[in-house]
């Protein structure tokens, strides 16, 4: 049987949530563009506070990165702590780290309060070292995280790694018990249902093609052109992630879309699944071009990586199946005869400083740059944007940092010179 070029997670969603087929309202308080974790959590929080909100999605609800990812709900941020403190100062970084932990609690609270069946589990994550030097660095990293944030990580020497992973290619590991696993398609679908129940109007196949800011009697508002007609809103939230288009050029310029790909094997025996991942951790390795992998609730090995430095397309998805299968067998020779059943791709939203950002751009609210931490971070940021619109104080540490544009030479016309950026990361991998 051939490999299905479809997202495995979607096959686990019993009933897809669809948007309203009604005509778009003429006027709402807030229009949210994009129905992923960010847009839907904003829609949910706004509706719960009685705000008239419409979420406009170009494709189907949850269609973007939110239904395609690894479902790893991770603590921390991508960059090392000393880099972060050097850039933003100790206080700000402590608030950022606290936000990363709070964002996991928020996902847990939403899942519990809204009764979302998405296999939420506090399984912890394991980072594995691809080089001796990477392992040697773990002790200092864990000590820093303990000192700065009072958060405990556990170092696993190579001699004890078999208790964590059924692979002997790594030099050791580091565990954070706080991280979580979810089925992302079920989670985003549950968020959409929760937002609808709370009173948010969700519209799918409603791509926004143009936005115009207008001022009448001293008050600003926005006129949004969509493929389903026009809608006016007092406030706009841009929650378009890596799929941001030239409908919002100022934001598009600040993002670098990075393709990432995932394969899922056939269902494994419970014994083999346990051998590969005895504690069912969310696992990723220490390279920049990293592999991330986990066992799914029905015992498939789900294995992902940045097999190409481009937004996904049919051909990159196809090529990735074999590249990732080879990567998976390097890690787990036990899977050499295992059939790969699914392959799919998605696009991650990176900012050029590898940080998440939120705030206002052209008078509209936005949040993005979640990279591989978007399950929790996008949920949290969407909720925070809603709170700010409702008049709460802005306590989001990521809204106070500069949001840089692309370094010179990395942008050509309307697209990023991505191979150059790809080469940069490959060199980093080689050097570190
Ligand atoms: C393969 C892959 C693996 C990943 N693994 C993990 C992981 O394990 N853990 C983790 O935390 N994160 C992971 N991520 C990242 C995470 O999925 C994202 O950061 C997160 O889903 C972003 O959510 P979002 O709501 O901001 O954007 P998205 O979910 O991408 O939603 C944006 C939506 O906006 C819509 N849109 C765009 N333009 C318009 C328009 N003009 N009009 C209307 N709608 C529009 C798009 O159609 C899209 O549905 C992964 C991402 C990928 C691609």
Short mmCIF file of C-alpha atoms and ligand atoms in Angstrom, two decimals:
data_model
loop_
_atom_site.label_atom_id
_atom_site.label_comp_id
_atom_site.label_asym_id
_atom_site.label_seq_id
_atom_site.Cartn_x
_atom_site.Cartn_y
_atom_site.Cartn_z
CA UNK A 1 0.00 0.00 0.00
CA UNK A 2 1.37 3.45 -0.89
CA UNK A 3 1.96 6.26 1.57
CA UNK A 4 -1.04 8.55 2.09
CA UNK A 5 -0.06 12.16 1.51
CA UNK A 6 -2.48 13.39 4.15
CA UNK A 7 -2.34 14.57 7.72
CA UNK A 8 -2.76 11.58 10.01
CA UNK A 9 -4.21 13.69 12.84
CA UNK A 10 -7.20 14.74 10.73
CA UNK A 11 -8.22 11.08 10.41
CA UNK A 12 -8.67 10.99 14.19
CA UNK A 13 -11.21 13.85 14.26
CA UNK A 14 -14.60 12.19 14.41
CA UNK A 15 -16.60 15.21 13.35
CA UNK A 16 -15.00 18.19 11.60
CA UNK A 17 -16.25 21.54 12.85
CA UNK A 18 -17.54 23.75 10.06
CA UNK A 19 -18.08 27.48 10.00
CA UNK A 20 -21.32 29.35 9.58
CA UNK A 21 -22.86 29.47 6.11
CA UNK A 22 -24.72 32.71 6.96
CA UNK A 23 -23.87 35.94 5.20
CA UNK A 24 -21.12 37.84 6.96
CA UNK A 25 -22.48 40.45 9.38
CA UNK A 26 -22.05 44.04 8.29
CA UNK A 27 -20.40 45.04 11.56
CA UNK A 28 -18.67 43.32 14.47
CA UNK A 29 -16.61 44.55 17.39
CA UNK A 30 -13.59 42.42 16.51
CA UNK A 31 -12.64 40.57 13.33
CA UNK A 32 -10.03 37.85 13.82
CA UNK A 33 -8.21 36.71 10.69
CA UNK A 34 -7.08 33.08 10.86
CA UNK A 35 -8.67 30.14 12.70
CA UNK A 36 -5.70 28.33 14.26
CA UNK A 37 -4.83 28.12 17.96
CA UNK A 38 -4.18 31.87 18.07
CA UNK A 39 -7.31 33.12 16.30
CA UNK A 40 -9.64 30.59 17.93
CA UNK A 41 -8.37 31.18 21.46
CA UNK A 42 -8.77 34.93 20.88
CA UNK A 43 -12.29 34.31 19.54
CA UNK A 44 -13.13 32.13 22.55
CA UNK A 45 -11.83 34.62 25.11
CA UNK A 46 -13.55 37.58 23.40
CA UNK A 47 -16.90 35.82 23.08
CA UNK A 48 -16.74 34.80 26.75
CA UNK A 49 -16.48 38.48 27.62
CA UNK A 50 -19.50 39.36 25.53
CA UNK A 51 -17.61 40.86 22.58
CA UNK A 52 -19.18 40.46 19.13
CA UNK A 53 -16.44 38.61 17.28
CA UNK A 54 -16.12 37.05 13.82
CA UNK A 55 -13.24 34.68 13.02
CA UNK A 56 -12.49 34.63 9.29
CA UNK A 57 -10.58 31.62 7.93
CA UNK A 58 -9.37 31.31 4.34
CA UNK A 59 -9.65 27.51 4.26
CA UNK A 60 -11.28 25.18 6.81
CA UNK A 61 -11.22 25.84 10.56
CA UNK A 62 -7.80 24.87 11.98
CA UNK A 63 -6.43 24.27 8.45
CA UNK A 64 -2.98 25.88 9.01
CA UNK A 65 -0.11 24.70 11.21
CA UNK A 66 -2.46 24.12 14.13
CA UNK A 67 -3.83 20.79 12.93
CA UNK A 68 -0.58 19.52 11.37
CA UNK A 69 2.01 19.75 14.12
CA UNK A 70 3.69 17.27 16.44
CA UNK A 71 1.30 18.01 19.32
CA UNK A 72 4.21 18.70 21.65
CA UNK A 73 3.23 21.30 24.24
CA UNK A 74 6.63 22.44 25.35
CA UNK A 75 8.12 24.56 28.11
CA UNK A 76 10.68 27.26 27.44
CA UNK A 77 11.74 29.12 24.33
CA UNK A 78 13.91 28.22 21.39
CA UNK A 79 16.91 30.38 22.27
CA UNK A 80 19.39 29.63 25.08
CA UNK A 81 18.85 31.52 28.32
CA UNK A 82 22.15 33.51 28.25
CA UNK A 83 21.30 34.75 24.73
CA UNK A 84 17.85 35.81 25.93
CA UNK A 85 19.15 37.55 29.06
CA UNK A 86 21.86 39.29 27.02
CA UNK A 87 19.20 40.62 24.66
CA UNK A 88 16.28 41.49 26.92
CA UNK A 89 17.56 41.56 30.51
CA UNK A 90 16.89 39.20 33.40
CA UNK A 91 13.47 40.55 34.47
CA UNK A 92 11.94 40.38 31.02
CA UNK A 93 13.27 36.87 30.43
CA UNK A 94 11.93 35.67 33.77
CA UNK A 95 8.49 36.93 32.73
CA UNK A 96 8.87 35.23 29.34
CA UNK A 97 9.75 31.92 30.92
CA UNK A 98 6.87 32.22 33.37
CA UNK A 99 4.59 32.89 30.38
CA UNK A 100 5.82 29.70 28.71
CA UNK A 101 4.82 27.68 31.79
CA UNK A 102 1.55 29.58 32.20
CA UNK A 103 0.69 28.87 28.58
CA UNK A 104 0.76 25.12 29.26
CA UNK A 105 -1.53 25.61 32.28
CA UNK A 106 -3.84 27.62 30.03
CA UNK A 107 -4.04 24.79 27.47
CA UNK A 108 -4.81 22.39 30.32
CA UNK A 109 -7.51 24.70 31.71
CA UNK A 110 -9.19 25.16 28.33
CA UNK A 111 -9.08 21.42 27.63
CA UNK A 112 -10.64 20.70 31.04
CA UNK A 113 -13.23 23.49 31.10
CA UNK A 114 -14.35 22.97 27.52
CA UNK A 115 -14.25 19.16 27.77
CA UNK A 116 -11.94 18.79 24.76
CA UNK A 117 -11.05 15.14 24.13
CA UNK A 118 -7.54 15.49 22.65
CA UNK A 119 -5.43 12.95 24.58
CA UNK A 120 -3.90 15.69 26.78
CA UNK A 121 -1.14 14.01 28.85
CA UNK A 122 1.60 15.34 31.17
CA UNK A 123 4.22 13.06 29.64
CA UNK A 124 7.22 15.41 29.78
CA UNK A 125 9.72 16.04 27.00
CA UNK A 126 13.18 14.63 26.36
CA UNK A 127 15.91 16.47 24.47
CA UNK A 128 18.62 14.11 23.21
CA UNK A 129 22.21 15.16 22.49
CA UNK A 130 23.56 14.44 18.99
CA UNK A 131 27.13 15.31 20.03
CA UNK A 132 29.15 14.92 23.20
CA UNK A 133 29.52 18.70 23.33
CA UNK A 134 25.75 19.17 23.24
CA UNK A 135 25.42 16.80 26.20
CA UNK A 136 28.20 18.59 28.07
CA UNK A 137 26.24 21.84 27.65
CA UNK A 138 23.08 20.40 29.24
CA UNK A 139 24.37 20.65 32.82
CA UNK A 140 25.00 24.39 32.51
CA UNK A 141 21.64 24.92 30.76
CA UNK A 142 19.74 23.04 33.49
CA UNK A 143 21.60 24.93 36.24
CA UNK A 144 20.75 28.26 34.59
CA UNK A 145 17.09 27.36 34.26
CA UNK A 146 16.99 26.29 37.92
CA UNK A 147 18.77 29.49 39.05
CA UNK A 148 16.88 31.96 36.87
CA UNK A 149 13.40 30.41 36.84
CA UNK A 150 13.41 27.88 39.68
CA UNK A 151 12.38 25.26 37.13
CA UNK A 152 13.77 21.73 37.37
CA UNK A 153 15.25 19.84 34.40
CA UNK A 154 16.84 16.41 34.81
CA UNK A 155 20.07 15.37 33.09
CA UNK A 156 20.12 11.79 31.80
CA UNK A 157 23.62 10.39 31.21
CA UNK A 158 24.09 7.98 28.33
CA UNK A 159 24.29 5.06 30.77
CA UNK A 160 20.68 5.73 31.86
CA UNK A 161 19.24 6.78 28.53
CA UNK A 162 17.74 3.34 27.80
CA UNK A 163 15.08 4.13 30.43
CA UNK A 164 13.98 7.05 28.26
CA UNK A 165 14.47 6.02 24.65
CA UNK A 166 15.05 2.81 22.70
CA UNK A 167 17.93 4.23 20.67
CA UNK A 168 21.63 4.18 21.40
CA UNK A 169 22.82 6.86 18.97
CA UNK A 170 22.65 9.75 21.43
CA UNK A 171 25.17 11.04 23.98
CA UNK A 172 22.68 11.67 26.77
CA UNK A 173 19.51 13.63 27.37
CA UNK A 174 17.64 16.22 29.39
CA UNK A 175 14.07 15.79 30.64
CA UNK A 176 11.43 18.35 31.52
CA UNK A 177 8.51 16.63 33.24
CA UNK A 178 6.30 19.69 32.78
CA UNK A 179 5.70 19.36 29.02
CA UNK A 180 2.54 17.85 27.60
CA UNK A 181 1.28 15.93 24.58
CA UNK A 182 -1.98 16.52 22.72
CA UNK A 183 -3.61 15.44 19.51
CA UNK A 184 -3.41 18.87 17.81
CA UNK A 185 -6.24 18.35 15.30
CA UNK A 186 -8.61 17.30 18.08
CA UNK A 187 -7.45 20.22 20.22
CA UNK A 188 -7.95 22.86 17.50
CA UNK A 189 -11.29 21.35 16.62
CA UNK A 190 -12.33 21.47 20.29
CA UNK A 191 -11.22 25.10 20.48
CA UNK A 192 -13.40 25.93 17.46
CA UNK A 193 -16.43 24.25 19.05
CA UNK A 194 -15.79 26.03 22.34
CA UNK A 195 -15.55 29.40 20.59
CA UNK A 196 -18.82 28.73 18.74
CA UNK A 197 -20.53 27.69 21.99
CA UNK A 198 -19.33 30.89 23.66
CA UNK A 199 -20.95 32.93 20.87
CA UNK A 200 -18.11 33.65 18.43
CA UNK A 201 -19.11 33.48 14.76
CA UNK A 202 -16.68 31.37 12.77
CA UNK A 203 -16.55 31.62 8.98
CA UNK A 204 -14.52 29.19 6.88
CA UNK A 205 -13.66 29.68 3.18
CA UNK A 206 -13.67 33.40 3.97
CA UNK A 207 -10.23 34.57 2.86
CA UNK A 208 -9.52 38.21 3.64
CA UNK A 209 -8.21 39.82 0.49
CA UNK A 210 -7.89 43.43 1.58
CA UNK A 211 -8.06 45.65 4.65
CA UNK A 212 -8.72 49.34 4.92
CA UNK A 213 -8.39 51.50 8.01
CA UNK A 214 -10.99 54.25 8.19
CA UNK A 215 -11.75 57.06 10.62
CA UNK A 216 -15.25 58.44 11.24
CA UNK A 217 -16.12 60.99 13.96
CA UNK A 218 -12.59 60.58 15.31
CA UNK A 219 -12.98 56.80 15.75
CA UNK A 220 -10.93 54.28 13.82
CA UNK A 221 -12.42 51.14 12.33
CA UNK A 222 -11.55 48.64 9.61
CA UNK A 223 -13.24 47.50 6.45
CA UNK A 224 -12.28 43.96 5.48
CA UNK A 225 -12.83 42.62 1.99
CA UNK A 226 -13.28 38.86 1.92
CA UNK A 227 -14.19 36.36 -0.76
CA UNK A 228 -17.59 36.14 1.00
CA UNK A 229 -18.22 39.87 1.12
CA UNK A 230 -17.34 42.86 3.25
CA UNK A 231 -17.28 43.17 7.03
CA UNK A 232 -16.55 46.16 9.26
CA UNK A 233 -14.82 45.85 12.63
CA UNK A 234 -13.69 48.21 15.36
CA UNK A 235 -10.61 46.07 16.01
CA UNK A 236 -8.73 43.48 13.98
CA UNK A 237 -6.57 40.57 15.17
CA UNK A 238 -4.10 39.11 12.69
CA UNK A 239 -3.66 35.44 13.58
CA UNK A 240 -2.47 34.22 10.22
CA UNK A 241 0.81 32.62 11.35
CA UNK A 242 3.16 31.34 8.68
CA UNK A 243 0.31 31.57 6.14
CA UNK A 244 0.25 35.39 6.30
CA UNK A 245 -0.26 36.85 2.82
CA UNK A 246 0.22 40.21 1.15
CA UNK A 247 -3.24 41.22 2.43
CA UNK A 248 -1.14 42.37 5.42
CA UNK A 249 2.24 43.21 3.84
CA UNK A 250 3.80 44.84 6.90
CA UNK A 251 3.45 41.62 8.85
CA UNK A 252 4.34 39.36 5.94
CA UNK A 253 7.71 41.14 5.67
CA UNK A 254 8.65 40.19 9.22
CA UNK A 255 8.07 36.47 8.93
CA UNK A 256 10.08 33.65 7.55
CA UNK A 257 7.90 30.66 6.63
CA UNK A 258 9.69 27.35 7.20
CA UNK A 259 8.40 24.04 5.88
CA UNK A 260 8.42 21.11 8.27
CA UNK A 261 7.33 17.58 7.52
CA UNK A 262 6.06 14.59 9.43
CA UNK A 263 5.62 10.89 8.77
CA UNK A 264 3.49 8.48 10.76
CA UNK A 265 4.04 4.74 10.66
CA UNK A 266 1.52 1.95 10.76
CA UNK A 267 0.25 1.06 14.24
CA UNK A 268 3.02 -0.61 16.27
CA UNK A 269 2.58 -3.34 18.84
CA UNK A 270 2.32 -1.92 22.38
CA UNK A 271 5.61 -3.71 23.23
CA UNK A 272 7.50 -2.07 20.36
CA UNK A 273 5.99 1.34 21.11
CA UNK A 274 7.13 1.00 24.73
CA UNK A 275 10.60 -0.08 23.66
CA UNK A 276 10.97 3.02 21.43
CA UNK A 277 9.68 5.44 24.05
CA UNK A 278 9.37 3.81 27.50
CA UNK A 279 7.89 6.93 29.12
CA UNK A 280 6.04 8.19 26.07
CA UNK A 281 7.98 11.48 26.05
CA UNK A 282 7.82 14.21 23.44
CA UNK A 283 11.36 13.87 22.01
CA UNK A 284 13.56 16.16 19.95
CA UNK A 285 17.27 16.21 19.25
CA UNK A 286 19.88 18.91 19.76
CA UNK A 287 20.50 19.91 16.12
CA UNK A 288 19.24 23.13 14.52
CA UNK A 289 17.78 21.03 11.69
CA UNK A 290 16.23 18.86 14.33
CA UNK A 291 14.18 15.69 14.35
CA UNK A 292 11.16 15.64 16.67
CA UNK A 293 9.22 12.51 17.38
CA UNK A 294 6.72 10.79 19.60
CA UNK A 295 4.41 7.84 19.81
CA UNK A 296 0.76 8.69 19.06
CA UNK A 297 -2.08 7.61 21.37
CA UNK A 298 -2.78 4.68 18.98
CA UNK A 299 0.90 3.61 18.98
CA UNK A 300 2.25 4.96 15.70
CA UNK A 301 5.72 6.49 15.54
CA UNK A 302 5.24 10.09 14.42
CA UNK A 303 8.58 11.43 13.17
CA UNK A 304 9.09 15.01 12.01
CA UNK A 305 11.86 17.24 10.80
CA UNK A 306 12.79 20.21 8.70
CA UNK A 307 13.51 18.16 5.67
CA UNK A 308 13.36 21.24 3.44
CA UNK A 309 13.68 24.93 3.97
CA UNK A 310 10.61 25.86 1.95
CA UNK A 311 6.91 26.14 2.67
CA UNK A 312 5.34 22.78 1.95
CA UNK A 313 4.30 21.76 -1.56
CA UNK A 314 3.24 18.45 -3.10
CA UNK A 315 6.78 17.64 -4.23
CA UNK A 316 8.51 18.59 -0.95
CA UNK A 317 5.97 16.50 0.96
CA UNK A 318 6.67 13.49 -1.28
CA UNK A 319 10.47 13.89 -1.00
CA UNK A 320 10.22 14.25 2.76
CA UNK A 321 8.65 10.82 3.21
CA UNK A 322 11.86 9.02 2.22
CA UNK A 323 14.20 11.54 3.90
CA UNK A 324 12.35 11.25 7.17
CA UNK A 325 12.05 7.46 6.93
CA UNK A 326 15.83 7.27 6.64
CA UNK A 327 16.22 9.64 9.59
CA UNK A 328 13.79 7.56 11.64
CA UNK A 329 15.72 4.34 10.92
CA UNK A 330 19.00 5.99 11.92
CA UNK A 331 17.41 6.70 15.29
CA UNK A 332 15.41 3.47 15.48
CA UNK A 333 16.89 0.63 13.41
CA UNK A 334 14.04 -1.46 14.91
CA UNK A 335 11.69 0.29 12.46
CA UNK A 336 13.54 -0.74 9.27
CA UNK A 337 10.70 -3.04 8.21
CA UNK A 338 7.89 -0.81 9.51
CA UNK A 339 5.56 0.69 6.94
CA UNK A 340 5.20 4.48 6.78
CA UNK A 341 1.50 5.18 6.32
CA UNK A 342 1.21 8.97 6.26
CA UNK A 343 3.30 11.96 5.24
CA UNK A 344 2.32 15.61 5.38
CA UNK A 345 3.85 19.03 5.73
CA UNK A 346 3.07 22.37 7.24
CA UNK A 347 4.63 25.79 7.56
CA UNK A 348 6.11 27.19 10.74
CA UNK A 349 6.14 30.88 11.56
CA UNK A 350 9.62 32.08 12.45
CA UNK A 351 10.64 35.64 13.18
CA UNK A 352 14.19 36.65 12.30
CA UNK A 353 15.15 36.87 15.95
CA UNK A 354 13.59 33.40 16.59
CA UNK A 355 11.22 34.94 19.16
CA UNK A 356 7.45 35.10 19.45
CA UNK A 357 5.99 38.58 19.04
CA UNK A 358 2.73 40.35 19.66
CA UNK A 359 1.47 43.90 19.67
CA UNK A 360 0.08 46.23 17.03
CA UNK A 361 1.02 46.72 13.41
CA UNK A 362 -0.81 49.26 11.24
CA UNK A 363 -3.17 49.70 14.23
CA UNK A 364 -4.17 46.01 14.13
CA UNK A 365 -3.36 43.48 16.86
CA UNK A 366 -1.16 40.55 15.97
CA UNK A 367 0.72 37.63 17.51
CA UNK A 368 3.12 35.28 15.77
CA UNK A 369 6.66 33.90 15.52
CA UNK A 370 5.78 30.85 17.62
CA UNK A 371 8.12 28.53 15.69
CA UNK A 372 7.97 25.04 17.24
CA UNK A 373 6.26 26.22 20.44
CA UNK A 374 2.96 27.36 18.97
CA UNK A 375 0.56 24.86 20.54
CA UNK A 376 0.86 26.52 23.92
CA UNK A 377 2.25 29.94 22.92
CA UNK A 378 -0.37 30.69 20.24
CA UNK A 379 -3.17 29.69 22.63
CA UNK A 380 -1.75 32.00 25.29
CA UNK A 381 -1.01 34.93 22.95
CA UNK A 382 -4.48 34.78 21.36
CA UNK A 383 -6.02 34.90 24.82
CA UNK A 384 -3.76 37.81 25.81
CA UNK A 385 -4.72 39.80 22.70
CA UNK A 386 -8.37 39.34 23.63
CA UNK A 387 -7.69 40.62 27.15
CA UNK A 388 -5.90 43.72 25.86
CA UNK A 389 -8.80 44.48 23.50
CA UNK A 390 -11.17 44.16 26.47
CA UNK A 391 -9.15 46.82 28.28
CA UNK A 392 -6.97 44.69 30.59
CA UNK A 393 -3.40 45.83 31.21
CA UNK A 394 -0.92 44.38 28.72
CA UNK A 395 1.29 42.08 30.79
CA UNK A 396 2.60 40.13 27.81
CA UNK A 397 6.43 40.32 27.91
CA UNK A 398 6.63 39.49 24.19
CA UNK A 399 4.72 42.63 23.23
CA UNK A 400 7.48 44.85 24.60
CA UNK A 401 10.43 43.58 22.57
CA UNK A 402 11.51 44.88 19.15
CA UNK A 403 10.20 42.91 16.16
CA UNK A 404 13.03 43.00 13.61
CA UNK A 405 12.60 42.80 9.85
CA UNK A 406 14.72 40.52 7.65
CA UNK A 407 18.50 41.03 7.59
CA UNK A 408 19.67 42.58 4.34
CA UNK A 409 20.13 39.98 1.61
CA UNK A 410 17.62 37.52 3.02
CA UNK A 411 14.69 38.96 1.18
CA UNK A 412 14.31 39.10 -2.56
CA UNK A 413 11.25 40.85 -3.96
CA UNK A 414 8.22 39.33 -2.33
CA UNK A 415 9.86 36.14 -1.12
CA UNK A 416 12.60 35.13 1.27
CA UNK A 417 15.96 33.98 -0.02
CA UNK A 418 15.36 30.80 1.94
CA UNK A 419 18.18 28.61 0.65
CA UNK A 420 20.57 31.17 2.10
CA UNK A 421 18.89 30.90 5.48
CA UNK A 422 18.92 27.10 5.13
CA UNK A 423 22.63 27.13 4.45
CA UNK A 424 23.13 29.29 7.53
CA UNK A 425 21.49 26.68 9.77
CA UNK A 426 23.39 23.81 8.12
CA UNK A 427 26.66 25.59 8.88
CA UNK A 428 25.51 26.13 12.46
CA UNK A 429 24.82 22.42 12.76
CA UNK A 430 28.24 21.61 11.47
CA UNK A 431 29.99 24.07 13.77
CA UNK A 432 28.18 23.33 17.02
C1 LIG B 1 4.92 20.32 10.80
C2 LIG B 1 4.80 21.21 12.01
C3 LIG B 1 5.14 20.69 13.26
C4 LIG B 1 5.02 21.49 14.40
N1 LIG B 1 5.20 20.93 15.64
C5 LIG B 1 4.94 21.65 16.76
C6 LIG B 1 4.93 21.04 18.04
O1 LIG B 1 5.12 19.82 18.17
N2 LIG B 1 4.71 21.83 19.12
C7 LIG B 1 4.42 23.16 19.00
O2 LIG B 1 4.21 23.83 20.02
N3 LIG B 1 4.36 23.76 17.79
C8 LIG B 1 4.59 23.04 16.67
N4 LIG B 1 4.47 23.62 15.44
C9 LIG B 1 4.11 25.05 15.36
C10 LIG B 1 2.63 25.30 15.63
O3 LIG B 1 1.84 24.37 14.92
C11 LIG B 1 2.30 26.73 15.17
O4 LIG B 1 3.19 27.65 15.77
C12 LIG B 1 0.88 27.12 15.55
O5 LIG B 1 -0.04 26.16 15.06
C13 LIG B 1 0.54 28.49 15.00
O6 LIG B 1 -0.83 28.74 15.23
P1 LIG B 1 -1.51 30.01 14.57
O7 LIG B 1 -2.92 30.03 15.03
O8 LIG B 1 -0.67 31.21 14.85
O9 LIG B 1 -1.38 29.78 12.99
P2 LIG B 1 -2.02 28.68 12.02
O10 LIG B 1 -2.52 27.49 12.74
O11 LIG B 1 -1.05 28.47 10.92
O12 LIG B 1 -3.32 29.41 11.47
C14 LIG B 1 -3.26 30.52 10.61
C15 LIG B 1 -4.51 30.48 9.75
O13 LIG B 1 -4.65 31.74 9.09
C16 LIG B 1 -5.31 31.50 7.88
N5 LIG B 1 -5.12 32.65 7.00
C17 LIG B 1 -3.95 33.13 6.48
N6 LIG B 1 -4.20 34.23 5.73
C18 LIG B 1 -5.54 34.44 5.76
C19 LIG B 1 -6.40 35.40 5.18
N7 LIG B 1 -5.91 36.39 4.39
N8 LIG B 1 -7.72 35.34 5.43
C20 LIG B 1 -8.23 34.38 6.25
N9 LIG B 1 -7.45 33.42 6.82
C21 LIG B 1 -6.13 33.45 6.59
C22 LIG B 1 -4.65 30.23 7.35
O14 LIG B 1 -5.46 29.58 6.41
C23 LIG B 1 -4.45 29.43 8.64
O15 LIG B 1 -5.46 28.45 8.85
C24 LIG B 1 4.60 22.85 14.27
C25 LIG B 1 4.30 23.36 13.02
C26 LIG B 1 4.40 22.55 11.89
C27 LIG B 1 4.04 23.13 10.56
#
